[in-house]
PDB file of N, CA and C in Angstrom:
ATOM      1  N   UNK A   8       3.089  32.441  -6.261  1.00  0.00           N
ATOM      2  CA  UNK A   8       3.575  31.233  -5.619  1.00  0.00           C
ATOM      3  C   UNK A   8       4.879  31.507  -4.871  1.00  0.00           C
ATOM      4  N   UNK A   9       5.609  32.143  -5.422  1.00  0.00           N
ATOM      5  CA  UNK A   9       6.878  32.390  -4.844  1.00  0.00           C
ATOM      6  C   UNK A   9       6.990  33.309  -3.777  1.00  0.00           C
ATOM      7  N   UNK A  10       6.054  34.143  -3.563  1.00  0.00           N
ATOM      8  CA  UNK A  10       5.697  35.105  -2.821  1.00  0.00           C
ATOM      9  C   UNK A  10       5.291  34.507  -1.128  1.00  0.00           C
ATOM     10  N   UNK A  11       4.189  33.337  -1.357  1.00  0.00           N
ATOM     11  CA  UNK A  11       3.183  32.858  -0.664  1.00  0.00           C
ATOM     12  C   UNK A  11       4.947  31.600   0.001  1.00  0.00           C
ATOM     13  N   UNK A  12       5.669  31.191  -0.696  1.00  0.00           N
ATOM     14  CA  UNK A  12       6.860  30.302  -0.036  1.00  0.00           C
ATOM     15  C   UNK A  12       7.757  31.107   0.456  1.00  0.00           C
ATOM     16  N   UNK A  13       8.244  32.225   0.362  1.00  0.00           N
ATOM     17  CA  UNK A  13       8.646  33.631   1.093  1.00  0.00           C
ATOM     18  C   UNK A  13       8.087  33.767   2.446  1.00  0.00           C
ATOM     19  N   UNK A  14       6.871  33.663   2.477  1.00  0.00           N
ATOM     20  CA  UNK A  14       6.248  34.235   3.785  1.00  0.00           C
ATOM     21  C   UNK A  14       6.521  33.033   4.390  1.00  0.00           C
ATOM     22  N   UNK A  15       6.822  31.461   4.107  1.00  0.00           N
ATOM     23  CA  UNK A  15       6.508  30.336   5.060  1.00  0.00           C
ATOM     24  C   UNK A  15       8.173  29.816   5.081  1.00  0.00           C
ATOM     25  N   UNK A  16       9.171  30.822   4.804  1.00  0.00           N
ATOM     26  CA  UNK A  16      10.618  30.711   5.803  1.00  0.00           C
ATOM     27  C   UNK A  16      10.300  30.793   6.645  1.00  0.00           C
ATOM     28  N   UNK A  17      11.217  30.065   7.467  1.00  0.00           N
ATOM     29  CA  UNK A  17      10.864  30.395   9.126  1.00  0.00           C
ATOM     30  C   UNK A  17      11.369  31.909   9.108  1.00  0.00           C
ATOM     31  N   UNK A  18      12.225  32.311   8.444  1.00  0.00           N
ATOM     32  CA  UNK A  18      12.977  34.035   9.458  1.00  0.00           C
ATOM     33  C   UNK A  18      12.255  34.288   9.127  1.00  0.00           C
ATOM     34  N   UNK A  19      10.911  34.063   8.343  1.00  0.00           N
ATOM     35  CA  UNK A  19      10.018  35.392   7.204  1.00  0.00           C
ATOM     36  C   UNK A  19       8.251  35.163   7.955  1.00  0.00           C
ATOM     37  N   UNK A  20       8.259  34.482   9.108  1.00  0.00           N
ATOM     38  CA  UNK A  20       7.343  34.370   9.874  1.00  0.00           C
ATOM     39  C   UNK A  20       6.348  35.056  10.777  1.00  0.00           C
ATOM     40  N   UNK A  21       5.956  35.918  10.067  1.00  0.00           N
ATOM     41  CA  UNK A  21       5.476  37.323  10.849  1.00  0.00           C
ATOM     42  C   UNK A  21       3.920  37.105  10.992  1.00  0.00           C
ATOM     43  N   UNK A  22       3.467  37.874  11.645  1.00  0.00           N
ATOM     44  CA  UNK A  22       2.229  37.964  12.185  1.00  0.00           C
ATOM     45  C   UNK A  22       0.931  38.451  11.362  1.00  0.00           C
ATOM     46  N   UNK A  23      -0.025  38.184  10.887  1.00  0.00           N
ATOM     47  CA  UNK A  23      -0.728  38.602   9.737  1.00  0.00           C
ATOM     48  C   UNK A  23      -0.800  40.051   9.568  1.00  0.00           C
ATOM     49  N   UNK A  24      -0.818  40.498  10.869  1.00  0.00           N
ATOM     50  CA  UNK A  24      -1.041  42.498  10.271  1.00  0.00           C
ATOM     51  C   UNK A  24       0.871  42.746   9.444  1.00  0.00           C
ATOM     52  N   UNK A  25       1.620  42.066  10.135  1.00  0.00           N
ATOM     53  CA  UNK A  25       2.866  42.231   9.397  1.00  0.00           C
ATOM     54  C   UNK A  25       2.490  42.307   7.650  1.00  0.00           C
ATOM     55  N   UNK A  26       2.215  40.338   7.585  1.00  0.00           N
ATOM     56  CA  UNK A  26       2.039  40.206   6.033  1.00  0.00           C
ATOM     57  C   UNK A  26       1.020  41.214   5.283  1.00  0.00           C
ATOM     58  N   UNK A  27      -0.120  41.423   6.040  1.00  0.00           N
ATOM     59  CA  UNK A  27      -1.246  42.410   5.436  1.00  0.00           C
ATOM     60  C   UNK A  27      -0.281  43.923   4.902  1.00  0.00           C
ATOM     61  N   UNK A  28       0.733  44.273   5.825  1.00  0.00           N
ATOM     62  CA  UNK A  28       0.993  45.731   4.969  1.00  0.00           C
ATOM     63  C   UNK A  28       2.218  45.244   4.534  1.00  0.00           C
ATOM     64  N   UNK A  29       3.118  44.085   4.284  1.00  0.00           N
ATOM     65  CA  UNK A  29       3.755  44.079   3.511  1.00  0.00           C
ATOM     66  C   UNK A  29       2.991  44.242   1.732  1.00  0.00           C
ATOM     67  N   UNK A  30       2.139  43.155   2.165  1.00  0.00           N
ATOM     68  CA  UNK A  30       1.386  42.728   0.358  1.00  0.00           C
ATOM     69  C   UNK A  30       0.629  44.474   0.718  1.00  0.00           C
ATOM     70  N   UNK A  31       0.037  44.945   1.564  1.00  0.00           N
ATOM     71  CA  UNK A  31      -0.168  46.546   0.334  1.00  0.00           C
ATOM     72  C   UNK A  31       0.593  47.067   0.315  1.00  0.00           C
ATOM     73  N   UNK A  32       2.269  47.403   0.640  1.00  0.00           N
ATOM     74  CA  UNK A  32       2.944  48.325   0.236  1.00  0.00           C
ATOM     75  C   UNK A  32       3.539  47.833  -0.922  1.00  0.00           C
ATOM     76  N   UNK A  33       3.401  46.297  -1.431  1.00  0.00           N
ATOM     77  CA  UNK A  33       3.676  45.867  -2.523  1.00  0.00           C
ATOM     78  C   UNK A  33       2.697  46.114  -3.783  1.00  0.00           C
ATOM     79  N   UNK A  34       1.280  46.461  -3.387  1.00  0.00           N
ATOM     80  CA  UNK A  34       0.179  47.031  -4.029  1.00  0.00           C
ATOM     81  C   UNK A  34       0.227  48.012  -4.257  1.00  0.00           C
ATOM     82  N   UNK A  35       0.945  49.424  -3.294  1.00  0.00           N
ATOM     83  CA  UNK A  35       0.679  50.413  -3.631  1.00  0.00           C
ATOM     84  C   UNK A  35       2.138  51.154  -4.821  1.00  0.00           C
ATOM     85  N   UNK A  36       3.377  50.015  -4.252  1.00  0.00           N
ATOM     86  CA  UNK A  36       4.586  50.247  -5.612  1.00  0.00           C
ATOM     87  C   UNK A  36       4.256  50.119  -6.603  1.00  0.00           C
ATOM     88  N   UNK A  37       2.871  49.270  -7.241  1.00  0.00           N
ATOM     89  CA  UNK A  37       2.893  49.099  -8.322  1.00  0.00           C
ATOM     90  C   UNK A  37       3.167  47.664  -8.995  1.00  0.00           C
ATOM     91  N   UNK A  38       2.881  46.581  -7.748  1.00  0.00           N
ATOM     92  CA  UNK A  38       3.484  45.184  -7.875  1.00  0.00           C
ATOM     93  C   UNK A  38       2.779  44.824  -8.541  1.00  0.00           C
ATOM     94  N   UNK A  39       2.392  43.976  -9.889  1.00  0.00           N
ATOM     95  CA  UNK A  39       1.110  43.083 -10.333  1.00  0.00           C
ATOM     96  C   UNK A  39       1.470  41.949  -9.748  1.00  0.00           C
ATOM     97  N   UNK A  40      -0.095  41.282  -9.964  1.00  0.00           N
ATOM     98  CA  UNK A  40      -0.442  40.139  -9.182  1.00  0.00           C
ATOM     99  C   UNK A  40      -0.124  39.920  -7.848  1.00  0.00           C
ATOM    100  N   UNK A  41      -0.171  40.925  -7.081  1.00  0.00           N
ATOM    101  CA  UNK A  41      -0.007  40.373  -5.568  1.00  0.00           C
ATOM    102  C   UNK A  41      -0.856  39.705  -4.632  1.00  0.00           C
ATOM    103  N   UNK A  42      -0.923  38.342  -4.502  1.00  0.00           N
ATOM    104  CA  UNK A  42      -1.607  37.622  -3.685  1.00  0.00           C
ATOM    105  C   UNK A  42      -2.465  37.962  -2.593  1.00  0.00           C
ATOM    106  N   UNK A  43      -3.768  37.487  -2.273  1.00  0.00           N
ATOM    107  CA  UNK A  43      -4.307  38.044  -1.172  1.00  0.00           C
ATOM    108  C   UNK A  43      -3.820  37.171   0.108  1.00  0.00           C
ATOM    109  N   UNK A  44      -3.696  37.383   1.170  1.00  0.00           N
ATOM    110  CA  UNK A  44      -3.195  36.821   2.362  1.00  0.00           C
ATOM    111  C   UNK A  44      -3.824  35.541   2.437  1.00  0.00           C
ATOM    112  N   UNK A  45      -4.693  35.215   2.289  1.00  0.00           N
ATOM    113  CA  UNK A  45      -5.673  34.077   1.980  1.00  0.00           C
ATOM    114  C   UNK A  45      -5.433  33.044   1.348  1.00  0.00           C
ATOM    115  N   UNK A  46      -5.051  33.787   0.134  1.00  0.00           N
ATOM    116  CA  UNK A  46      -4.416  33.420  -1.304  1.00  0.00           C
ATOM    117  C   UNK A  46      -2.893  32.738  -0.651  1.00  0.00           C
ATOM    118  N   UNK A  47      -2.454  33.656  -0.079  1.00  0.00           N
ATOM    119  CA  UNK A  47      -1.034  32.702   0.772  1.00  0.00           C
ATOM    120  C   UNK A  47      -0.977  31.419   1.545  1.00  0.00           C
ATOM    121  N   UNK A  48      -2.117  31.572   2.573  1.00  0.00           N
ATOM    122  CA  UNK A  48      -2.267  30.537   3.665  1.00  0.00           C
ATOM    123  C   UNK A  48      -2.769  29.499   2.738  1.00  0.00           C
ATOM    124  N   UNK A  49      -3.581  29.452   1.790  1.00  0.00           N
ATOM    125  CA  UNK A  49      -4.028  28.522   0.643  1.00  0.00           C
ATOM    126  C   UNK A  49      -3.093  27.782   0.286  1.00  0.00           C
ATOM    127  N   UNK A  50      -2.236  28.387  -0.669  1.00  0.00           N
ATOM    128  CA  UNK A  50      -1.158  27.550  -1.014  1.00  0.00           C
ATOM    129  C   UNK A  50       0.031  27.510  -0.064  1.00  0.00           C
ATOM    130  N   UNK A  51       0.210  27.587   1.235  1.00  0.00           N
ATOM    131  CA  UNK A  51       0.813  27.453   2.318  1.00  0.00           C
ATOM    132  C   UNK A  51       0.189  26.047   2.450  1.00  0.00           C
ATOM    133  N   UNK A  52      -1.033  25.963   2.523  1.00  0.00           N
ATOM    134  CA  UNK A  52      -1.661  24.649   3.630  1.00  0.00           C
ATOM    135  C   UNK A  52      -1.509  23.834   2.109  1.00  0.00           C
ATOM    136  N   UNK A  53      -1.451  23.846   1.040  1.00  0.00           N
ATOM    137  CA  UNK A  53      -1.437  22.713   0.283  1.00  0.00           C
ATOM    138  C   UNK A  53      -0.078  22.206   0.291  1.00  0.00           C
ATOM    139  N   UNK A  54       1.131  23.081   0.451  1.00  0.00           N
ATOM    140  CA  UNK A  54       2.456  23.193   0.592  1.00  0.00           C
ATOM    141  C   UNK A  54       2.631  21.864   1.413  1.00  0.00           C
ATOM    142  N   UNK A  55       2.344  22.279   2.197  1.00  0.00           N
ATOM    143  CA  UNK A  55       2.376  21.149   3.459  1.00  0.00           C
ATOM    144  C   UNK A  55       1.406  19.853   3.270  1.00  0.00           C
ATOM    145  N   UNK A  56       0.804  20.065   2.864  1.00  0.00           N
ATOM    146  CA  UNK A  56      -0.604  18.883   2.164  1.00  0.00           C
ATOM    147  C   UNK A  56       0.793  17.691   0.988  1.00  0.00           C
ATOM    148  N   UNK A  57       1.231  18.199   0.507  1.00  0.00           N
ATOM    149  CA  UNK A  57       2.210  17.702  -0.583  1.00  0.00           C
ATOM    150  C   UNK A  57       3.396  16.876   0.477  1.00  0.00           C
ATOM    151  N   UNK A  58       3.628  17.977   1.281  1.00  0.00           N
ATOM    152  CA  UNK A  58       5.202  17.553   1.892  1.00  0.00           C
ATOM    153  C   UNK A  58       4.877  16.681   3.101  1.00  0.00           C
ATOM    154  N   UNK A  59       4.269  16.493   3.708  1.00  0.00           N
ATOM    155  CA  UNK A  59       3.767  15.947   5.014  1.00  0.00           C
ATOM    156  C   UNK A  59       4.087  14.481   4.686  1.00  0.00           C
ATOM    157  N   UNK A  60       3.919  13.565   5.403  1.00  0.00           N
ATOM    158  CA  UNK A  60       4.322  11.825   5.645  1.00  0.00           C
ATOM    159  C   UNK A  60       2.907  11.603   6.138  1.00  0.00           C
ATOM    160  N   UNK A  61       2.021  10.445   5.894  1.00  0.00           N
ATOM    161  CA  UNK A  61       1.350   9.859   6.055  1.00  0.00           C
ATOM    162  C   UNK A  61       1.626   8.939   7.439  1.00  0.00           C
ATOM    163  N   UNK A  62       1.299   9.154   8.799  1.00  0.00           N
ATOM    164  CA  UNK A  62       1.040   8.245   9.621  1.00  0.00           C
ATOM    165  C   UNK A  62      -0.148   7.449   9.728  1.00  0.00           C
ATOM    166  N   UNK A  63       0.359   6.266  10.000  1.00  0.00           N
ATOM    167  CA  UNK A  63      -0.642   4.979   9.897  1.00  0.00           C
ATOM    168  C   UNK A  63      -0.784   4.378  10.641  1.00  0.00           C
ATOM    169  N   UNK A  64      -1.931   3.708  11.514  1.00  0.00           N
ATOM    170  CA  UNK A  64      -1.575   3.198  12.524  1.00  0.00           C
ATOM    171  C   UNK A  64      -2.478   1.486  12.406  1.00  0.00           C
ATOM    172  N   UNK A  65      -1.865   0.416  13.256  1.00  0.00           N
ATOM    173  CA  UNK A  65      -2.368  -0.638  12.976  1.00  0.00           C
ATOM    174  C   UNK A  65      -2.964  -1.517  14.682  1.00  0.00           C
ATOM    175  N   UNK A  66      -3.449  -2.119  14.941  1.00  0.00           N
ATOM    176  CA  UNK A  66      -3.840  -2.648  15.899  1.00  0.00           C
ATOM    177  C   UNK A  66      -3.491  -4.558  15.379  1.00  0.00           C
ATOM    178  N   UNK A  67      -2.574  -4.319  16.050  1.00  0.00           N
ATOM    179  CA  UNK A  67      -2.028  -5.761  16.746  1.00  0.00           C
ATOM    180  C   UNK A  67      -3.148  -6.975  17.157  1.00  0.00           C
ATOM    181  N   UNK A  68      -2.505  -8.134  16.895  1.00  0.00           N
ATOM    182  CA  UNK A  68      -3.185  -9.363  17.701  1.00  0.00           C
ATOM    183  C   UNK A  68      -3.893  -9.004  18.923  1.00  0.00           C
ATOM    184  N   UNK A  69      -2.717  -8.860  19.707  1.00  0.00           N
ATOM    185  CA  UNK A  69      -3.152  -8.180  21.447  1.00  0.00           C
ATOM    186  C   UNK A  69      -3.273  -6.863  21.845  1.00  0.00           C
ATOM    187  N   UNK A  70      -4.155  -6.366  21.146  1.00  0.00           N
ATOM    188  CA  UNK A  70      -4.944  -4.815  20.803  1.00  0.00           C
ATOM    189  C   UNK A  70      -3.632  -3.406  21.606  1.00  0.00           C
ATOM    190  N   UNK A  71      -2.471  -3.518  20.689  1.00  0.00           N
ATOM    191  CA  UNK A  71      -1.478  -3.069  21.062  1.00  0.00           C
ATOM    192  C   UNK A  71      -1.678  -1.905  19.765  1.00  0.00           C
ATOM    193  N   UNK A  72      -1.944  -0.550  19.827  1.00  0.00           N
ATOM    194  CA  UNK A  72      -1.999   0.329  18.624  1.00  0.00           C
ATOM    195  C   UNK A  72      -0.289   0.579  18.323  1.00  0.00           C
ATOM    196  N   UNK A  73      -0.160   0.215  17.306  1.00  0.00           N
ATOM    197  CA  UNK A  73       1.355   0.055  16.462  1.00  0.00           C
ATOM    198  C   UNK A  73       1.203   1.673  15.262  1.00  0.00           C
ATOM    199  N   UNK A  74       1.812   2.627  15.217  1.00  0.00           N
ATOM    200  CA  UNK A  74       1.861   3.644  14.479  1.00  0.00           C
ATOM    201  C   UNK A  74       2.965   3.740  13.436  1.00  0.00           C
ATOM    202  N   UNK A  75       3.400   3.958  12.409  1.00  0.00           N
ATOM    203  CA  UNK A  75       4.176   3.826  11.470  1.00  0.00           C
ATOM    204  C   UNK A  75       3.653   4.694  10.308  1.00  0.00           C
ATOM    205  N   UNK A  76       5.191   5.130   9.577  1.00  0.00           N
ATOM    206  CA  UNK A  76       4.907   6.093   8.446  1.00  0.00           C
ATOM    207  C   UNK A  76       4.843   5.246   7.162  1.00  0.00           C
ATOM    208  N   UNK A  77       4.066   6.079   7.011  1.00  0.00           N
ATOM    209  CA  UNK A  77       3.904   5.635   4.680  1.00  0.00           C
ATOM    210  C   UNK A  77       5.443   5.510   3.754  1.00  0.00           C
ATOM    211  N   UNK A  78       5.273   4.095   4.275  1.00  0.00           N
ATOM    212  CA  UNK A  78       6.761   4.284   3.127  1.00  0.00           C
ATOM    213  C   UNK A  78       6.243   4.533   1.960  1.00  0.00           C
ATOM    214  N   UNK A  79       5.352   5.057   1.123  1.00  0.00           N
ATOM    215  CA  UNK A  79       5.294   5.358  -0.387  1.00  0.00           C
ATOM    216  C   UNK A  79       5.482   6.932  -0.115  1.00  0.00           C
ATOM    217  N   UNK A  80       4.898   7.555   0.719  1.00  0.00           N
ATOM    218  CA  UNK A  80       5.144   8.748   1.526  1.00  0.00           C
ATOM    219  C   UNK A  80       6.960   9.452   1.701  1.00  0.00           C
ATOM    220  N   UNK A  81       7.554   8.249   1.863  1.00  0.00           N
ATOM    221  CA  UNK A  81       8.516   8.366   2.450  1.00  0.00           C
ATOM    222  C   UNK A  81       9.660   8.308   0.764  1.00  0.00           C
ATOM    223  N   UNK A  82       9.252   7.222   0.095  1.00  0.00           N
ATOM    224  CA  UNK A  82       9.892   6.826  -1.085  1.00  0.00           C
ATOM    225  C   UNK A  82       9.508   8.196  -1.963  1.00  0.00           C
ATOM    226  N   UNK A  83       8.542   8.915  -2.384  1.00  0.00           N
ATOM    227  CA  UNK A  83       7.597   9.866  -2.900  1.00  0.00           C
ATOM    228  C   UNK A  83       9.045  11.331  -2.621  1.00  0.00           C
ATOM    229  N   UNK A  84       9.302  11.597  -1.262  1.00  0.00           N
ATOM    230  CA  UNK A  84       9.767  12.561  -0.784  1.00  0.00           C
ATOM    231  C   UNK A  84      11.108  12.553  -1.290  1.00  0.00           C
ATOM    232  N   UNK A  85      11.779  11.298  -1.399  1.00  0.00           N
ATOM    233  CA  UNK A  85      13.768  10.668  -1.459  1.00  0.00           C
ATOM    234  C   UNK A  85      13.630  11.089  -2.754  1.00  0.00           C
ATOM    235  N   UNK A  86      12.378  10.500  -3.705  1.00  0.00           N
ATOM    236  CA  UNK A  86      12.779  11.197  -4.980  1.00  0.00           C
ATOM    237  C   UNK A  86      12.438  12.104  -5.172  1.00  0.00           C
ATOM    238  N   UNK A  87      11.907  12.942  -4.715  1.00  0.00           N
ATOM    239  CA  UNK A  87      11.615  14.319  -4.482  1.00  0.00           C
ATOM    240  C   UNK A  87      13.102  15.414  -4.564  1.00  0.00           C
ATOM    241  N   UNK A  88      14.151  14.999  -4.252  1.00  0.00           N
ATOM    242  CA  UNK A  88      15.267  15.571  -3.748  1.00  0.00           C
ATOM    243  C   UNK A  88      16.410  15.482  -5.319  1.00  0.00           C
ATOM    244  N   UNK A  89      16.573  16.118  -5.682  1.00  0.00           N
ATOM    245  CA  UNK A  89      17.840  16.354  -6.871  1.00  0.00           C
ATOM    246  C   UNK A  89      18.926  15.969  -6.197  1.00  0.00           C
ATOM    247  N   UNK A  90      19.416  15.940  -5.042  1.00  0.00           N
ATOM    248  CA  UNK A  90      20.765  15.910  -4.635  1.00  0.00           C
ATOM    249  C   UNK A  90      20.886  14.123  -4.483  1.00  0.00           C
ATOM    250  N   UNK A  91      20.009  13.094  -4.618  1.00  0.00           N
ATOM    251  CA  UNK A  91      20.178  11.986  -4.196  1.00  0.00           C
ATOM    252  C   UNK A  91      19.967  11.292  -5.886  1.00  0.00           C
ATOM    253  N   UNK A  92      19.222  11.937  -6.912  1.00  0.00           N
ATOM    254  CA  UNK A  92      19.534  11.484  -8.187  1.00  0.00           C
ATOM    255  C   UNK A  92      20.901  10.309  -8.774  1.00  0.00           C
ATOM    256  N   UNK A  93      21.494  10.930  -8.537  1.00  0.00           N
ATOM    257  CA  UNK A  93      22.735  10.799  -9.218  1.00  0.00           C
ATOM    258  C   UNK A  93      23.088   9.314  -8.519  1.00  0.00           C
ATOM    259  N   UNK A  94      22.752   8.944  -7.396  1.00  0.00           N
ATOM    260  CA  UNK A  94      22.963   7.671  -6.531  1.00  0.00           C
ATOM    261  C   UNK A  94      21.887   7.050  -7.174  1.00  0.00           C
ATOM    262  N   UNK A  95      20.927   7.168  -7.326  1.00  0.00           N
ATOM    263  CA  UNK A  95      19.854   5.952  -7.478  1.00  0.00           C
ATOM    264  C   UNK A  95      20.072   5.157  -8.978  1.00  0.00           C
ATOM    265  N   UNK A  96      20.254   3.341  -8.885  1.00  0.00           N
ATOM    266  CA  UNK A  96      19.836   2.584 -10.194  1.00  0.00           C
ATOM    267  C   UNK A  96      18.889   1.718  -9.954  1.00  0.00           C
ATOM    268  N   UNK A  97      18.043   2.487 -11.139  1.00  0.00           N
ATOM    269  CA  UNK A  97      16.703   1.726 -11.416  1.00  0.00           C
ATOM    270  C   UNK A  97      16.869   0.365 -12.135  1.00  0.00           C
ATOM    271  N   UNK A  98      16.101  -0.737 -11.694  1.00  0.00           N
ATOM    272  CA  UNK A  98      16.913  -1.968 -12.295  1.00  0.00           C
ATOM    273  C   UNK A  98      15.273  -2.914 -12.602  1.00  0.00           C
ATOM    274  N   UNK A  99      15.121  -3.221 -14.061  1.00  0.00           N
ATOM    275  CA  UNK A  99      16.220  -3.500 -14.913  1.00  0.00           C
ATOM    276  C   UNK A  99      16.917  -2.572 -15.742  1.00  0.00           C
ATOM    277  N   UNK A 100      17.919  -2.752 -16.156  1.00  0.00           N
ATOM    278  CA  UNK A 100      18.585  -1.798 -16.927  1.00  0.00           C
ATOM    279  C   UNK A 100      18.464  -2.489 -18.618  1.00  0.00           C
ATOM    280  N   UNK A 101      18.261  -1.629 -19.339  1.00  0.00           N
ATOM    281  CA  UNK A 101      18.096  -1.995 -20.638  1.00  0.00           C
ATOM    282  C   UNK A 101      19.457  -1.994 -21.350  1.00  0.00           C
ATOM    283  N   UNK A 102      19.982  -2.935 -22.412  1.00  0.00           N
ATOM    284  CA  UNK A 102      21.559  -2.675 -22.399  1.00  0.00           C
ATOM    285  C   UNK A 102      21.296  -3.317 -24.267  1.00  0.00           C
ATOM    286  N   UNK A 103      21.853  -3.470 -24.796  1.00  0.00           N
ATOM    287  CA  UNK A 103      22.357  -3.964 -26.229  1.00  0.00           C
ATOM    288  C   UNK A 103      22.237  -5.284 -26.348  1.00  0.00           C
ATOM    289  N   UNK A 104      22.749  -5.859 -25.437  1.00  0.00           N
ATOM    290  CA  UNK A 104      23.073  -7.104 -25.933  1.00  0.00           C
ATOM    291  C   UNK A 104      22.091  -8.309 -25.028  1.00  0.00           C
ATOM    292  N   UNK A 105      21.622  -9.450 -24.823  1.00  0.00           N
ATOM    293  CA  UNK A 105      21.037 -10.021 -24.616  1.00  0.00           C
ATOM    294  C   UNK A 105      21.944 -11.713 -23.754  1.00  0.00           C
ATOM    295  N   UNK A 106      21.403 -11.728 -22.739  1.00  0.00           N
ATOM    296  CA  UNK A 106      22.331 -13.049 -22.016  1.00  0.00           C
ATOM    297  C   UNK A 106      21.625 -13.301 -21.387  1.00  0.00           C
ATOM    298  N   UNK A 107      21.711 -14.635 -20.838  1.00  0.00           N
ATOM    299  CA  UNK A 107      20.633 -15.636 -20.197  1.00  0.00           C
ATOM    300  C   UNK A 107      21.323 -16.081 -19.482  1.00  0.00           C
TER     301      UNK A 107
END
């Protein structure tokens, strides 16, 4: 897995005969488990299957096509992120004591 997110940096973007003799000179050191190129683009395209936004599109009264993203898509991704944790309160909050 970590291998197959290596190759899909952008600086690490090389051309398949590139990746093909990187993964065998990693075969022939003695690497276990080295992914087949296949095996990469696989979990490459699910990579993106996960991370992608849902566009949606709607047709208007006056057949005007209106396009818009998946806010669950969008909500899905914000918590996706560790660095925005620490900001978010989930409400209700459960507390001790009881008031009306």
């Amino acid at each position: 897995m970590k291998l197959a997110l290596f190759f899909s940096q952008q600086p690490f973007r090389f051309p398949n005969p590139i990746n093909k003799a990187i993964l065998r000179l990693l075969v022939d050191i003695g690497v276990n488990d080295v992914p087949t190129l296949h095996m990469i683009k696989k979990i490459q395209k699910h990579a993106v299957n996960l991370c992608q936004i849902t566009i949606r599109s709607l047709k208007t009264s006056t057949e005007k096509v209106v396009h818009y993203n998946s806010i669950a898509d969008t909500i899905r991704l914000e918590l996706a992120k560790p660095q925005i944790w620490e900001y978010l309160n989930f409400y209700p909050t459960l507390s001790e004591c009881v008031s009306e």
